[in-house]
Amino acid sequence: MVQYHFRLSDGPDLGPIGAEEFQRRQEAGEINDETMVWRSGMVDWTTYAKLRAIELRAAQPPAKLPPPPPPLPGKAAAKTAAPGVKRIPCGVCGQEWPESLLTLQEGQHTCGNCQNKKKQEMKEGRSRKTASNGVGAWLLMIMAVVCAGCLAYKVSHYGIRLPKGKVQELTAPSTYGK
């Protein structure tokens, strides 16, 4: 059951009232085109004129559109529909697209669908297996090996030397607990 509320310009909000009571108050002149109204199912208050326009639009049957033309057979038909447009296959999915709808990524033409899939995979933490995925890990591993080698060289050639003051502190008898 639809319920209405309305706000008088010099008074409080009134409602909820049924559709019949709302219609009677509108005919009596209490509700005019500038009156603020709210109906169940609406998000926010609006004027009665806008509400009436919305209800009229909802009550009208949808306009009948003519049926679409029959599809042309095969890919050749798609090429004849726009003769001046060069069609190129997507490098990822292989579907043919007008050149203006493709972008050049990583040396290949990519359609918007494949770009969106790639963005979604990146957002979800998944990524496609490419040659660049493991490069960072390999570089870190090589750097760790080089640093370890440098450290081993320094220790074997120069030894570990502590300052003389620190050696005496470490070898002196402890006074703890005395």
XYZ file of C-alpha atoms in Angstrom:
178
model
C 0.000 0.000 0.000
C 1.408 3.368 -1.065
C 1.585 5.962 1.692
C 2.138 9.682 1.256
C 3.529 12.411 3.464
C 3.366 16.101 2.665
C 4.729 19.261 4.204
C 2.575 22.371 4.492
C 4.398 25.677 4.023
C 3.162 27.021 7.381
C 2.890 23.781 9.335
C 4.383 20.421 10.196
C 4.746 17.311 8.058
C 1.494 15.398 7.679
C 1.212 11.705 7.036
C 1.258 8.904 6.497
C -1.956 9.002 4.515
C -3.337 6.672 1.853
C -3.677 7.464 -1.843
C -7.413 8.280 -1.564
C -6.894 10.766 1.297
C -3.949 12.299 -0.595
C -6.146 12.723 -3.690
C -8.931 14.375 -1.616
C -6.499 16.838 -0.031
C -5.056 17.663 -3.447
C -8.565 18.330 -4.835
C -9.382 20.471 -1.769
C -6.359 22.668 -2.542
C -4.210 21.722 0.467
C -1.644 20.181 -1.881
C -0.496 22.152 -4.945
C 2.422 21.858 -7.394
C 4.899 23.519 -4.973
C 3.966 21.372 -1.954
C 6.813 19.140 -0.811
C 5.718 15.485 -0.811
C 7.217 12.081 -0.100
C 5.802 8.716 -1.145
C 6.847 5.291 0.111
C 9.597 3.973 -2.131
C 11.149 7.409 -2.767
C 14.604 8.400 -1.582
C 13.984 12.080 -0.873
C 11.267 14.730 -0.728
C 10.196 16.386 -3.996
C 7.536 18.804 -5.207
C 4.117 17.475 -6.075
C 4.592 18.612 -9.700
C 7.709 16.421 -10.061
C 6.022 13.489 -8.313
C 3.026 13.749 -10.648
C 5.339 13.767 -13.694
C 7.155 10.672 -12.387
C 3.878 8.838 -11.781
C 2.569 9.763 -15.254
C 5.760 8.481 -16.880
C 5.555 5.230 -14.903
C 1.897 4.721 -15.902
C 2.566 5.086 -19.655
C 3.355 1.918 -21.602
C 6.887 1.781 -22.964
C 7.314 3.133 -26.466
C 7.488 0.429 -29.122
C 10.777 0.461 -30.937
C 11.026 -0.875 -34.458
C 12.683 -4.275 -34.667
C 16.423 -4.205 -35.338
C 17.573 -4.952 -38.875
C 18.574 -8.567 -39.528
C 22.233 -9.272 -38.803
C 24.582 -9.429 -41.721
C 26.337 -12.793 -42.088
C 29.982 -13.252 -41.022
C 32.879 -10.910 -40.444
C 32.762 -9.610 -43.990
C 29.429 -7.997 -43.178
C 30.973 -6.158 -40.221
C 33.669 -4.800 -42.537
C 31.087 -3.580 -45.030
C 29.144 -1.748 -42.296
C 31.971 0.788 -41.933
C 34.160 0.663 -45.047
C 36.660 3.350 -43.929
C 37.483 1.712 -40.589
C 40.553 -0.498 -40.332
C 39.934 -3.559 -38.135
C 42.788 -5.129 -36.174
C 42.730 -8.267 -34.006
C 43.363 -7.869 -30.271
C 46.747 -9.342 -29.338
C 45.264 -11.049 -26.255
C 41.839 -12.419 -27.244
C 42.154 -12.279 -31.045
C 38.786 -10.564 -31.608
C 38.794 -7.947 -34.383
C 38.179 -4.327 -33.365
C 38.311 -0.947 -35.083
C 41.814 0.450 -34.741
C 40.525 3.463 -32.794
C 39.258 1.189 -29.978
C 42.595 -0.590 -29.434
C 45.555 0.644 -27.411
C 49.156 -0.364 -27.863
C 50.404 -2.101 -24.706
C 53.623 -4.054 -24.384
C 54.084 -4.052 -28.155
C 50.632 -5.449 -29.014
C 47.198 -4.008 -29.684
C 44.834 -4.634 -26.756
C 41.048 -4.202 -26.640
C 39.196 -2.567 -23.749
C 37.768 -5.897 -22.544
C 41.229 -7.397 -22.103
C 42.490 -4.208 -20.424
C 39.615 -4.376 -17.934
C 40.316 -8.061 -17.230
C 43.973 -7.251 -16.596
C 43.051 -4.387 -14.245
C 40.635 -6.629 -12.344
C 43.283 -9.340 -11.986
C 45.764 -6.771 -10.677
C 43.157 -5.450 -8.239
C 42.454 -8.955 -6.926
C 46.154 -9.699 -6.551
C 46.360 -12.099 -9.450
C 48.747 -11.407 -12.282
C 49.508 -13.091 -15.528
C 52.720 -15.041 -15.859
C 55.160 -12.838 -17.745
C 58.913 -12.752 -18.030
C 59.108 -9.623 -15.876
C 57.348 -11.134 -12.816
C 60.482 -12.873 -11.436
C 63.120 -10.338 -12.473
C 62.971 -8.384 -9.196
C 63.395 -11.527 -7.126
C 66.396 -12.621 -9.181
C 68.035 -9.199 -8.832
C 67.616 -9.315 -5.049
C 69.103 -12.815 -4.937
C 72.141 -11.728 -6.989
C 72.665 -8.677 -4.766
C 72.508 -10.859 -1.632
C 75.136 -13.244 -3.037
C 77.433 -10.365 -4.015
C 77.103 -8.718 -0.589
C 77.782 -12.028 1.170
C 80.876 -12.514 -0.998
C 82.150 -9.044 -0.191
C 81.655 -9.619 3.521
C 83.454 -12.984 3.378
C 86.377 -11.386 1.515
C 86.740 -8.605 4.092
C 86.645 -11.027 7.011
C 89.167 -13.413 5.445
C 91.624 -10.674 4.381
C 91.280 -8.134 7.138
C 89.857 -10.169 10.020
C 87.408 -8.857 12.549
C 89.073 -6.171 14.590
C 87.478 -4.598 17.611
C 88.652 -1.310 19.085
C 91.131 -1.812 21.970
C 88.888 -0.145 24.544
C 85.996 -2.490 23.737
C 88.207 -5.608 24.026
C 89.343 -4.641 27.549
C 85.737 -3.987 28.635
C 84.676 -7.419 27.407
C 87.581 -9.323 29.025
C 87.635 -7.463 32.366
C 86.320 -9.368 35.429
C 82.691 -8.704 36.174
C 81.642 -6.667 39.199
C 78.005 -7.681 38.881
C 76.429 -8.823 42.147
C 79.315 -7.717 44.430
